[in-house]
Short mmCIF file of C-alpha atoms and ligand atoms in Angstrom, two decimals:
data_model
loop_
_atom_site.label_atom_id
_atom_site.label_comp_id
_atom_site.label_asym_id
_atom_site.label_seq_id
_atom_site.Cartn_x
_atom_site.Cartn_y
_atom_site.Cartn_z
CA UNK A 7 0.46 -23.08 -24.01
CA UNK A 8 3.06 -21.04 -22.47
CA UNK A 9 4.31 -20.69 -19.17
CA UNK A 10 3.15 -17.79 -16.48
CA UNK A 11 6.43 -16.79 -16.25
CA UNK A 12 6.49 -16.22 -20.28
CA UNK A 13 3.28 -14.82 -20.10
CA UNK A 14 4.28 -11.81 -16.88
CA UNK A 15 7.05 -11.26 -19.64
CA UNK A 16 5.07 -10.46 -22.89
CA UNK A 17 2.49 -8.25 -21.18
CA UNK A 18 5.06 -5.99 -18.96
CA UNK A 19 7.22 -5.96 -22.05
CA UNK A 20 3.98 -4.21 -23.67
CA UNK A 21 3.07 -1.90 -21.32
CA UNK A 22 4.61 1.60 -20.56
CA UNK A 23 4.21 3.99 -17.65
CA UNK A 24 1.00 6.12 -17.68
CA UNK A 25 1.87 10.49 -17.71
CA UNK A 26 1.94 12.21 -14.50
CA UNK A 27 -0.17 14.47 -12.86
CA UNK A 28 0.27 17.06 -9.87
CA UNK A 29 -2.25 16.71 -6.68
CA UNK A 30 -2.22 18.02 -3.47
CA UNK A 31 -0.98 16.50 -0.55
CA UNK A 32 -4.02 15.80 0.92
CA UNK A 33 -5.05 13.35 -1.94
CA UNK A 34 -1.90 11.73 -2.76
CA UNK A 35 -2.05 8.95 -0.22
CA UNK A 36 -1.51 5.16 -2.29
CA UNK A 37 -0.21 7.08 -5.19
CA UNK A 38 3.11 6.51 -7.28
CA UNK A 39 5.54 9.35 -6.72
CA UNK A 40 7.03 10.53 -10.24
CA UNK A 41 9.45 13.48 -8.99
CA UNK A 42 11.72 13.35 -5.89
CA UNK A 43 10.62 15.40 -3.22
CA UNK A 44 12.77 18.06 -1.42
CA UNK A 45 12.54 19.99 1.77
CA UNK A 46 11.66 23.31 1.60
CA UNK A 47 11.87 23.68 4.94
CA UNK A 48 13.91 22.83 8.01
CA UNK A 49 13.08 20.98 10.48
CA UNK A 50 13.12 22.28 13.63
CA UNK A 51 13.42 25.39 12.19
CA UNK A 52 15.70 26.58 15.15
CA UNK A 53 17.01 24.85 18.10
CA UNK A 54 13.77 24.01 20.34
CA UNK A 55 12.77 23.22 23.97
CA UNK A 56 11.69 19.11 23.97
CA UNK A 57 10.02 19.20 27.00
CA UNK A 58 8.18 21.70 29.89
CA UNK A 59 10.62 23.56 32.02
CA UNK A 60 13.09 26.25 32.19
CA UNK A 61 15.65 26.86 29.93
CA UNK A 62 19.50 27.64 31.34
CA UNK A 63 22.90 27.52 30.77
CA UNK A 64 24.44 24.43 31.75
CA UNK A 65 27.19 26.48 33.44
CA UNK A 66 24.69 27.98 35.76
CA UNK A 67 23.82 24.45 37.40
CA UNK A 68 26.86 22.74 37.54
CA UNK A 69 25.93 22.54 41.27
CA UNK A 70 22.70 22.35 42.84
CA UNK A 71 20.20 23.55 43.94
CA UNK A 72 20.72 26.29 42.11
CA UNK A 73 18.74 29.48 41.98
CA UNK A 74 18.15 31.20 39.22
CA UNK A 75 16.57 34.36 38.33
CA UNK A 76 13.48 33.56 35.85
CA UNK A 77 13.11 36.95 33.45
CA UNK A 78 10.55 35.44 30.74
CA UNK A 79 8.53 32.75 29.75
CA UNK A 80 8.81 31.03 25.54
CA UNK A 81 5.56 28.98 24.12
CA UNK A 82 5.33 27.09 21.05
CA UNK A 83 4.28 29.50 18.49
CA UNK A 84 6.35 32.42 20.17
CA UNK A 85 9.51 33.22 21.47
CA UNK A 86 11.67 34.96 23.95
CA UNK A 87 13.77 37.73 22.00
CA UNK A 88 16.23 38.93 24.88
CA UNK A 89 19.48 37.23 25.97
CA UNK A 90 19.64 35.90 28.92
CA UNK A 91 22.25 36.40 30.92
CA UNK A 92 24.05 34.22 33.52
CA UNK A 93 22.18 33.81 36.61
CA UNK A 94 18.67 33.76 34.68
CA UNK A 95 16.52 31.12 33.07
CA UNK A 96 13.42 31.26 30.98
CA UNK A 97 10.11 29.31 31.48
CA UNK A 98 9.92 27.35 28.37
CA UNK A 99 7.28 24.74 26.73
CA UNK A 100 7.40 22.01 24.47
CA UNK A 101 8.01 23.08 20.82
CA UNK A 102 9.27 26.77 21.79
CA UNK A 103 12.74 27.93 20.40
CA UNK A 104 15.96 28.21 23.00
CA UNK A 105 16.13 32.00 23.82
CA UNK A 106 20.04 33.51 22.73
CA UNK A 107 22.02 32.69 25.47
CA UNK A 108 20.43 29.02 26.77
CA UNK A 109 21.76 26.00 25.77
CA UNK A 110 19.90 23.09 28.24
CA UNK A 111 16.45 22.49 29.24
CA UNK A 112 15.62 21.86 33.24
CA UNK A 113 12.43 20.21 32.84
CA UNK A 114 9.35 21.28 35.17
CA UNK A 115 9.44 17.95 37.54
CA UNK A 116 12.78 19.16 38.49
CA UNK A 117 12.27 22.29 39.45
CA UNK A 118 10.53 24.59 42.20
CA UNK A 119 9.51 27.76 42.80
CA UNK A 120 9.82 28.68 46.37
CA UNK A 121 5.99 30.35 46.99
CA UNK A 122 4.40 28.01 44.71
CA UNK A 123 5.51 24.23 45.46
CA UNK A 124 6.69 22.28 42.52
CA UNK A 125 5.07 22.74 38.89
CA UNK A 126 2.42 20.39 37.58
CA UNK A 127 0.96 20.87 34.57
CA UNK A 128 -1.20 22.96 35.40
CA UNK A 129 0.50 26.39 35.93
CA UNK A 130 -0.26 28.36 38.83
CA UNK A 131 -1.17 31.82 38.65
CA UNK A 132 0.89 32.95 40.91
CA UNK A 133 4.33 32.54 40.00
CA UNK A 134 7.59 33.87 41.92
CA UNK A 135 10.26 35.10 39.65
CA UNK A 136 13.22 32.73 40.90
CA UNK A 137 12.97 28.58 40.24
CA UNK A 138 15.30 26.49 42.07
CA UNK A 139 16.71 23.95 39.84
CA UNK A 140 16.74 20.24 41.84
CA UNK A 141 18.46 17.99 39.66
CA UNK A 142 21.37 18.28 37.30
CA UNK A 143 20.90 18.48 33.53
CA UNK A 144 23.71 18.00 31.31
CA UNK A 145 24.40 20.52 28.06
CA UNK A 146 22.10 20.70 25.20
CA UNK A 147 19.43 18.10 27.14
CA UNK A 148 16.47 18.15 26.08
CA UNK A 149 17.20 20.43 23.55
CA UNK A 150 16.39 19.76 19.35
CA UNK A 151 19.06 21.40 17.75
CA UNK A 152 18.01 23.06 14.05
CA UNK A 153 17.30 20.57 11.32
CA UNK A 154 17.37 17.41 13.43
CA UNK A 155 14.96 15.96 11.07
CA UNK A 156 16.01 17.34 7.98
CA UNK A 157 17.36 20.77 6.41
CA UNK A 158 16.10 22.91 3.92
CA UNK A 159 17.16 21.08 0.40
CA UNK A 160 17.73 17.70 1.80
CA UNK A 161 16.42 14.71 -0.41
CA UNK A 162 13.10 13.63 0.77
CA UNK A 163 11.30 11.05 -0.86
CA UNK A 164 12.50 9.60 -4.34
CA UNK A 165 10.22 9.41 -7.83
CA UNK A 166 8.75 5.37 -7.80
CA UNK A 167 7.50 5.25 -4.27
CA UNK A 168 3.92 4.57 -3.65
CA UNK A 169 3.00 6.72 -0.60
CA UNK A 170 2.29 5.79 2.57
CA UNK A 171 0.30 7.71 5.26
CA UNK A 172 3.91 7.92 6.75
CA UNK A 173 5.54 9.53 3.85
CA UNK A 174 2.47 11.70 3.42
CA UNK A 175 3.21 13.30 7.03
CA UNK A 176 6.81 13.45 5.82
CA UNK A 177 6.30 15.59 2.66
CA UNK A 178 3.69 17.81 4.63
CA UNK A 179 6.39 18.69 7.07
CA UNK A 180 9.07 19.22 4.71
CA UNK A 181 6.43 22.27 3.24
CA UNK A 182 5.20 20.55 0.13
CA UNK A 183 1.57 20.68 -0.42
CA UNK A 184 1.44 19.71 -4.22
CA UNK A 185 3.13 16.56 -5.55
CA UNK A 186 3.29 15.13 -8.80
CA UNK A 187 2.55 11.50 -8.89
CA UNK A 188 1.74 9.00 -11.92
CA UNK A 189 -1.84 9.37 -13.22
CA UNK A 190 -3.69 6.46 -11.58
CA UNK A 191 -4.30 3.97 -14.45
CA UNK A 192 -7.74 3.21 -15.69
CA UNK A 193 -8.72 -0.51 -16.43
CA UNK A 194 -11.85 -0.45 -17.70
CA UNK A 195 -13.49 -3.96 -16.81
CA UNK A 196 -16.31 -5.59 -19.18
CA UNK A 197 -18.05 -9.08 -18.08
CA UNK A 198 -19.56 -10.75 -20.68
CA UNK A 199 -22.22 -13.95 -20.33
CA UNK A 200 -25.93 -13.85 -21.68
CA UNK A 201 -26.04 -15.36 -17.93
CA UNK A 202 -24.79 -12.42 -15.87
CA UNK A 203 -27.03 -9.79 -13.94
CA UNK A 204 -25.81 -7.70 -11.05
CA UNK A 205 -26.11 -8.00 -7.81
CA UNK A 206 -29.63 -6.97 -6.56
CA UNK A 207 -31.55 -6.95 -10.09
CA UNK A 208 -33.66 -9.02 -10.97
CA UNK A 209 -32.55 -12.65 -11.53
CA UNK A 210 -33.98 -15.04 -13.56
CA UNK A 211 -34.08 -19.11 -12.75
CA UNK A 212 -30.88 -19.60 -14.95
CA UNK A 213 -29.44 -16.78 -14.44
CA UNK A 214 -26.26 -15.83 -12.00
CA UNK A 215 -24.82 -12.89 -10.45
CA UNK A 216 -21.84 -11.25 -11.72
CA UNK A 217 -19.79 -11.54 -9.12
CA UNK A 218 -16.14 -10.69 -11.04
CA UNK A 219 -16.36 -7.34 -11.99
CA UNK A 220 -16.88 -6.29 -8.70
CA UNK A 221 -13.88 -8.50 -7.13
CA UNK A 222 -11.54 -7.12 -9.77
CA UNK A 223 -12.64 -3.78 -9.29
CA UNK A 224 -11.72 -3.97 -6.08
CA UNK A 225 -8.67 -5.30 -6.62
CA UNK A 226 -8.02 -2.83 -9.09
CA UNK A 227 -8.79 0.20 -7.07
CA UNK A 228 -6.79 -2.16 -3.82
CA UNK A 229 -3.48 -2.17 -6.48
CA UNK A 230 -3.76 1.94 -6.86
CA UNK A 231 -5.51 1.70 -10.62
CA UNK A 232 -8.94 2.90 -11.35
CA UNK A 233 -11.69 0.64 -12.32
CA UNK A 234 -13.95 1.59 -14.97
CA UNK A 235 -16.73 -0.71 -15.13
CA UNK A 236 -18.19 -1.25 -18.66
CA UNK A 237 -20.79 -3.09 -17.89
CA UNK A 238 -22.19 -7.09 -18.89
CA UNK A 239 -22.22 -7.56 -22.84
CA UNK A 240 -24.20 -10.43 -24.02
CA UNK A 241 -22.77 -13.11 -25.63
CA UNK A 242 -23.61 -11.58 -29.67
CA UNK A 243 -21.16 -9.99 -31.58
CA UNK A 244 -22.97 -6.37 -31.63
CA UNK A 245 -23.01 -6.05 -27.79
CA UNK A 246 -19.59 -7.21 -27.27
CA UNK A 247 -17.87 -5.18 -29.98
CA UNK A 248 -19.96 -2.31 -28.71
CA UNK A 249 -19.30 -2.35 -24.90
CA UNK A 250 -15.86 -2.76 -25.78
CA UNK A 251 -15.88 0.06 -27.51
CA UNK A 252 -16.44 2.11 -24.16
CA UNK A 253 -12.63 1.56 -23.57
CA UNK A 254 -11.17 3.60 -25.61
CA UNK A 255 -9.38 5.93 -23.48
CA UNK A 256 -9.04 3.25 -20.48
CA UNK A 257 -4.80 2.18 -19.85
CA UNK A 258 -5.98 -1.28 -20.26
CA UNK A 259 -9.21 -3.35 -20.94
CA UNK A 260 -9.85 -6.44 -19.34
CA UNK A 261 -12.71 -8.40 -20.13
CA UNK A 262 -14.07 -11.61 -18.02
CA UNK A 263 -15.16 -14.67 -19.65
CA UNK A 264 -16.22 -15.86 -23.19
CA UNK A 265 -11.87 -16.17 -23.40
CA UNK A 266 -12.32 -20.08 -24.23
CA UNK A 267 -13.12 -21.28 -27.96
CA UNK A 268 -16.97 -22.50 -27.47
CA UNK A 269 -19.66 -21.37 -29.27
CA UNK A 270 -20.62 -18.38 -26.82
CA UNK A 271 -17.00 -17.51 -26.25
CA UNK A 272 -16.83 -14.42 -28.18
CA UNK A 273 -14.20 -12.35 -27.18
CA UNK A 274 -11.34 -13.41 -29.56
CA UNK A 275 -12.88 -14.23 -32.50
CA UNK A 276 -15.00 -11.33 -32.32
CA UNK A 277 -12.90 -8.55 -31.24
CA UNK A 278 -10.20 -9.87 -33.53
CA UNK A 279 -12.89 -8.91 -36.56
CA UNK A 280 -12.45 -5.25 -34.44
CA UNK A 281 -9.03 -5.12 -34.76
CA UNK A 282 -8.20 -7.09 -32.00
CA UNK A 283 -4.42 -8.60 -32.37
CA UNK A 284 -3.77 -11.60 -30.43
CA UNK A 285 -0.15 -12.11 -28.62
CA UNK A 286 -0.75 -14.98 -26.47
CA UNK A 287 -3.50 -17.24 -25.77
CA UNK A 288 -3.30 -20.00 -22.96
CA UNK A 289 -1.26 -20.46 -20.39
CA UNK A 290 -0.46 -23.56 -18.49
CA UNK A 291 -2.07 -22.82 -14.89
CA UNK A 292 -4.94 -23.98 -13.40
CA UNK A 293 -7.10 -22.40 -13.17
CA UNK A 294 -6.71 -19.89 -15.63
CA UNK A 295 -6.18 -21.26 -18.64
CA UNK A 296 -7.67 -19.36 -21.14
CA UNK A 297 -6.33 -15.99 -20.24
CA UNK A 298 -5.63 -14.14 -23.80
CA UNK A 299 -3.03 -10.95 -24.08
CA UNK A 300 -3.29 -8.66 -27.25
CA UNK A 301 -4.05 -5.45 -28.53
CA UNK A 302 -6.99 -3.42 -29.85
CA UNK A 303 -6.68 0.11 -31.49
CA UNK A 304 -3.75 0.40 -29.07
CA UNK A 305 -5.54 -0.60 -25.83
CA UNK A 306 -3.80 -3.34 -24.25
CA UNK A 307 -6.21 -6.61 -23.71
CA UNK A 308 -6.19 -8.75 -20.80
CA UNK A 309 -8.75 -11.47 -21.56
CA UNK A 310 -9.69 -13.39 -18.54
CA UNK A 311 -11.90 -16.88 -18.05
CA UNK A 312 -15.27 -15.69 -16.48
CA UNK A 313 -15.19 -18.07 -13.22
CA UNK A 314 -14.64 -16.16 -10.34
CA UNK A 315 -11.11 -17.79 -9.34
CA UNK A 316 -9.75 -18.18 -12.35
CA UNK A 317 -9.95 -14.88 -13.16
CA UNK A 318 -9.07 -13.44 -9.14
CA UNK A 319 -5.89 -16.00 -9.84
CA UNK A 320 -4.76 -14.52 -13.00
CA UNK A 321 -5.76 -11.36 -12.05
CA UNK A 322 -3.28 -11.57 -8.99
CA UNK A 323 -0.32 -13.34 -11.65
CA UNK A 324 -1.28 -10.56 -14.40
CA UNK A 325 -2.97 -7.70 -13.32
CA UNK A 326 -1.36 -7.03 -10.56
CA UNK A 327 1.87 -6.37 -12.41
CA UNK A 328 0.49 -4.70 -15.21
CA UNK A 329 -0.91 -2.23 -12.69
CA UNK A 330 2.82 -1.64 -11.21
CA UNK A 331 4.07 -1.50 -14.71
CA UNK A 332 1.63 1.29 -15.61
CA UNK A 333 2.34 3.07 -12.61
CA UNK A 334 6.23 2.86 -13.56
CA UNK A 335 6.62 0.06 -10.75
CA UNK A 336 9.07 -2.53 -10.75
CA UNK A 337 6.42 -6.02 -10.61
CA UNK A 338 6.12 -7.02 -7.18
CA UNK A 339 6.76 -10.65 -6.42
CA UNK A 340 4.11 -12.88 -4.97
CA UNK A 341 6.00 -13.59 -1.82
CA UNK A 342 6.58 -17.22 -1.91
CA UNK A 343 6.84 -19.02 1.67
CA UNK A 344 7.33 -22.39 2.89
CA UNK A 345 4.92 -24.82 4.41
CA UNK A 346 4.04 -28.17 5.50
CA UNK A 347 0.99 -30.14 3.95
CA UNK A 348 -1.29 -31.32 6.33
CA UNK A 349 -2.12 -34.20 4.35
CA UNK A 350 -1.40 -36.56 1.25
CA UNK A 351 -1.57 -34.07 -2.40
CA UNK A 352 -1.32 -36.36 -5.34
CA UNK A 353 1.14 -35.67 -8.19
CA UNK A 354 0.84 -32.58 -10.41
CA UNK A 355 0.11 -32.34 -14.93
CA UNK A 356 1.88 -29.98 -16.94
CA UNK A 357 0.01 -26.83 -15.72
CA UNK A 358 1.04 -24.95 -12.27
CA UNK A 359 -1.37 -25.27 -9.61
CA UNK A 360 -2.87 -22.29 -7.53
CA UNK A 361 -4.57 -24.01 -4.87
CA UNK A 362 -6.97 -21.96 -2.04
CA UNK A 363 -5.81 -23.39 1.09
CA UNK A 364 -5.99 -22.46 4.86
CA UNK A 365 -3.14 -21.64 7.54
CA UNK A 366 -4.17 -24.31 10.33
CA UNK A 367 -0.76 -23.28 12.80
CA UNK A 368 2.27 -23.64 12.38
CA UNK A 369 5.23 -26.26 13.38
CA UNK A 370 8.52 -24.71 14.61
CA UNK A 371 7.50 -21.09 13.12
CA UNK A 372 6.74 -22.53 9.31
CA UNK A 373 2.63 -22.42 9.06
CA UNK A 374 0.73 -25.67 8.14
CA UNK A 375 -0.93 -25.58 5.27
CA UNK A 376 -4.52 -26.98 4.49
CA UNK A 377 -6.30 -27.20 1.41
CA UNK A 378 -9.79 -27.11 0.89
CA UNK A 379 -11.37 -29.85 -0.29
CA UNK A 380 -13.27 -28.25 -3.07
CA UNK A 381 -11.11 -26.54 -5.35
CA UNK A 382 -13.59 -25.80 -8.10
CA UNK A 383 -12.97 -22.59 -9.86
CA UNK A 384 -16.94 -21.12 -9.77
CA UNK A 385 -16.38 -21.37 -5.61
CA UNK A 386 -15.98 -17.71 -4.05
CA UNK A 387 -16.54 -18.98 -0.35
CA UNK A 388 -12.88 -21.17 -0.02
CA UNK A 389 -11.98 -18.44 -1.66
CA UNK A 390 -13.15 -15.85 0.41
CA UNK A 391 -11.74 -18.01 3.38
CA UNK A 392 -8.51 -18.84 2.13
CA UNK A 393 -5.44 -17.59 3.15
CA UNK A 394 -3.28 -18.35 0.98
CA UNK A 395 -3.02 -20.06 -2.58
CA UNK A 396 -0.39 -23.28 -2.50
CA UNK A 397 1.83 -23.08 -5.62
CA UNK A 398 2.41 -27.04 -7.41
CA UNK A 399 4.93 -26.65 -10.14
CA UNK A 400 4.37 -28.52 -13.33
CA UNK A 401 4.77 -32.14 -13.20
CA UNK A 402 5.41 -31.80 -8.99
CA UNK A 403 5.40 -35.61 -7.78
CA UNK A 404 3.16 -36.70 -4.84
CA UNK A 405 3.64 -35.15 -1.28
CA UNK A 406 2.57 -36.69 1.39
CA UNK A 407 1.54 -35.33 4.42
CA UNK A 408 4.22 -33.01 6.61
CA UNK A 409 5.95 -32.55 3.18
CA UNK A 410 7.42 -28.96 2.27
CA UNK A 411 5.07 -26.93 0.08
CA UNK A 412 5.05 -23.49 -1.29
CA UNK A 413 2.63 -20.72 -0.93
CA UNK A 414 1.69 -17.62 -1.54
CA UNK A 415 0.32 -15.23 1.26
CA UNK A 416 -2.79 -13.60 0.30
CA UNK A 417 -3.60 -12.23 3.95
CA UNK A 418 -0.89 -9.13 5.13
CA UNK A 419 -1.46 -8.44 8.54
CA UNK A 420 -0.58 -4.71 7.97
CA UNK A 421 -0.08 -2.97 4.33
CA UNK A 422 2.55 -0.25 4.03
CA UNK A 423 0.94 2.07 6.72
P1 AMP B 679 -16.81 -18.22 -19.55
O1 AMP B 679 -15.38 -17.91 -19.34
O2 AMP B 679 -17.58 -17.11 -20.17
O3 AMP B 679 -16.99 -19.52 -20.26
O4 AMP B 679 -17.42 -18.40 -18.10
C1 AMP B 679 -17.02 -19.46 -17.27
C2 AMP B 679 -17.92 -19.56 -16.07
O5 AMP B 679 -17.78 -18.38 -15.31
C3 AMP B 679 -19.39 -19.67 -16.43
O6 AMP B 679 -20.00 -20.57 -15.54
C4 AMP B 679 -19.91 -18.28 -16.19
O7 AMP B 679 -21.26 -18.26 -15.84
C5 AMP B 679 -19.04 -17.79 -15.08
N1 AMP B 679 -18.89 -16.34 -15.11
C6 AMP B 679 -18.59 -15.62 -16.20
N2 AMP B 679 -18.52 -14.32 -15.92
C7 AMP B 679 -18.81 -14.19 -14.61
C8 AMP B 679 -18.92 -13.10 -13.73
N3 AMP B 679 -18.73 -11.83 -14.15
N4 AMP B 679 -19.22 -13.35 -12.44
C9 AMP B 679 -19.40 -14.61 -12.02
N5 AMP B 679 -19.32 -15.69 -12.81
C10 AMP B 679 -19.03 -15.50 -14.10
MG1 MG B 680 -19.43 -16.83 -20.96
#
């Protein structure tokens, strides 16, 4: 057996970053950026009005009230192409570029014009061609000068970023509508089990429903991979070696169950007749055990045990950074955080521990930490409810209850929005 640690090591070691591909905009939201992006475009384009109002020169209001002369109006979308001289203003809105000759926005609340009352928002017809300006406003208020946000060839985004609805609005305003990002990998996904049928066909007495595929798959397509799903082989050499077959151009396969060594585990000892070379076999984590790394015609294999959180478990220790790997990621770390038991855990073997366990509140800031009773590895509902998976290193001694424990988050509140 090796160690998870070892085992992250071998597979990133294998794996390289998938080509890259060029999108639009509108589609590249989760993906992995593969060239920087520059602006081709700045932003403001000119200096622009902030707000509603009028725009001046500051000179012209060093004391007020002051009356000024107003000789055009500016709208987003437009502008006003004369200078304005001293004296004079310009009615301006939000988003419209400072006529020559203004340097400070009055905004509308401050203002009046004598026949009309002060401005609301909603302009009346009528309007008198003076404004009396009420309060002060210092130079350059209110005002966006030119490239506030960025200029025209200014680094944007760099090549490795996974992009966020944030960074799409970003690269939209900087004027790029096509990016080029990594090709999303493909994991093609094959269950295997003379047991398995799918959800919603028809199940016989000793029969079960094949509940993996579509966790990973979602996982998968969660970690910004696509899933290819292969389909359930049975548990004879001619289905497996031909469903596996269907992953010929998938990044990686990953099969679920048949990884141990019983007589319906087929997996290694019949792929390995296909050309299937083993690198590693067992690791010492529970659960989990069984997971196999290796290669087939080039294909990188990820061979998981078929119970449901086993293979969600190493799916989260291995897949997970085999997906960031393909995408040219750095691995993420499982964020490990501190807890306190809520009860008595007995000591630990020689395998690490992922335990599904439950947040129950938290003492001084650092949450409290219960495990479910039931930590068999066929049981989806703790691990639907859990929040978080409590780490036990190999050979940890007995903690009793209030102890400090180690977990790993599997709830975040908000993803990189
Ligand atoms: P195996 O790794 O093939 O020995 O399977 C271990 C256990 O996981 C068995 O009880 C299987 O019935 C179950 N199992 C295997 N594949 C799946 C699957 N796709 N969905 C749910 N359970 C599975
Ligand atoms: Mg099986």
């Amino acid at each position: 057996m090796i160690s998870v640690d070892e085992a992250r090591t071998k597979i990133l070691e294998r794996l390289r970053a998938v080509s890259t591909e060029i999108i639009p905009l509108a589609e590249a939201h989760g993906r992995v950026l593969a060239e920087d992006i520059i602006a081709r475009r700045t932003q403001p384009p000119a200096d622009m009005s902030a707000m509603d109002g009028y725009a001046v020169k500051a000179s012209d209001i060093t004391s007020i009230p002051a009356t000024l002369k107003v000789i055009g109006e500016a709208a987003a979308g437009s502008s006003f192409d004369a200078d304005v001289g001293s004296g004079e203003a310009v009615r301006i809105f939000t988003g419209a570029p400072l006529p020559a000759g203004t340097d400070t926005i009055v905004i509308q609340e401050d203002t009046e014009r004598p026949e009309t009352g002060r401005h609301n928002n909603n302009e009346p017809q009528n309007r008198n061609n003076f404004v009396t300006i009420l309060e002060q406003s210092a130079k350059g208020h209110y005002v966006r000068p030119a490239g506030l946000d960025f200029r025209e060839g200014d680094p944007g985004l760099s090549a490795g970023r996974t992009l966020s609805p944030r960074d799409i609005g970003l690269i939209a305003a900087m004027n790029v509508p096509w990016v080029t990002v990594r090709r999303k990998p493909r994991i093609a996904l094959l269950s295997t089990g003379d047991e398995l049928v799918r959800p919603g066909e028809p199940v016989g007495p000793n029969q079960i429903i094949s509940s993996n595929s579509l966790l990973i798959a979602a996982l998968i397509e969660q970690m910004g991979a696509e899933a290819i799903d292969l389909g359930i082989a049975k548990d004879t050499e001619n289905s497996l070696r031909q469903m596996a077959a269907g992953a010929k151009s998938a990044d990686m396969l990953v099969t679920l169950g048949g990884a141990s060594v019983g007589d319906h585990d087929l997996v290694q000892s019949v792929l390995g007749k296909g050309g299937l070379a083993i690198d590693f076999w067992r690791i010492a984590m529970r659960p989990g055990k069984p997971l196999m790394f290796g290669d087939m015609d080039g294909t990188p294999l990820l061979g998981m045990p078929g119970n449901p959180v086993s293979s969600m478990i190493c799916s989260f220790l291995f897949l997970i950074p085999a997906i960031d790997a393909l995408n040219g990621l750095p691995p993420r770390r499982s964020p490990l955080r501190k807890g306190y038991i809520s009860h008595d855990i007995g000591k630990n073997d020689q395998r690490e521990d992922y335990l599904r366990a439950k947040i129950m509140g938290d003492e001084d800031g650092i949450p409290v930490i219960e495990l479910f009773p039931k930590q068999d590895s066929s049981m989806l509902s703790p691990l639907s409810a859990a929040d978080c998976l409590v780490l036990r290193a190999p050979f940890a001694e007995p903690a009793a209850k209030g102890s400090e424990i180690l977990f790993i988050p599997l709830t975040a509140p908000y993803p990189n929005v």
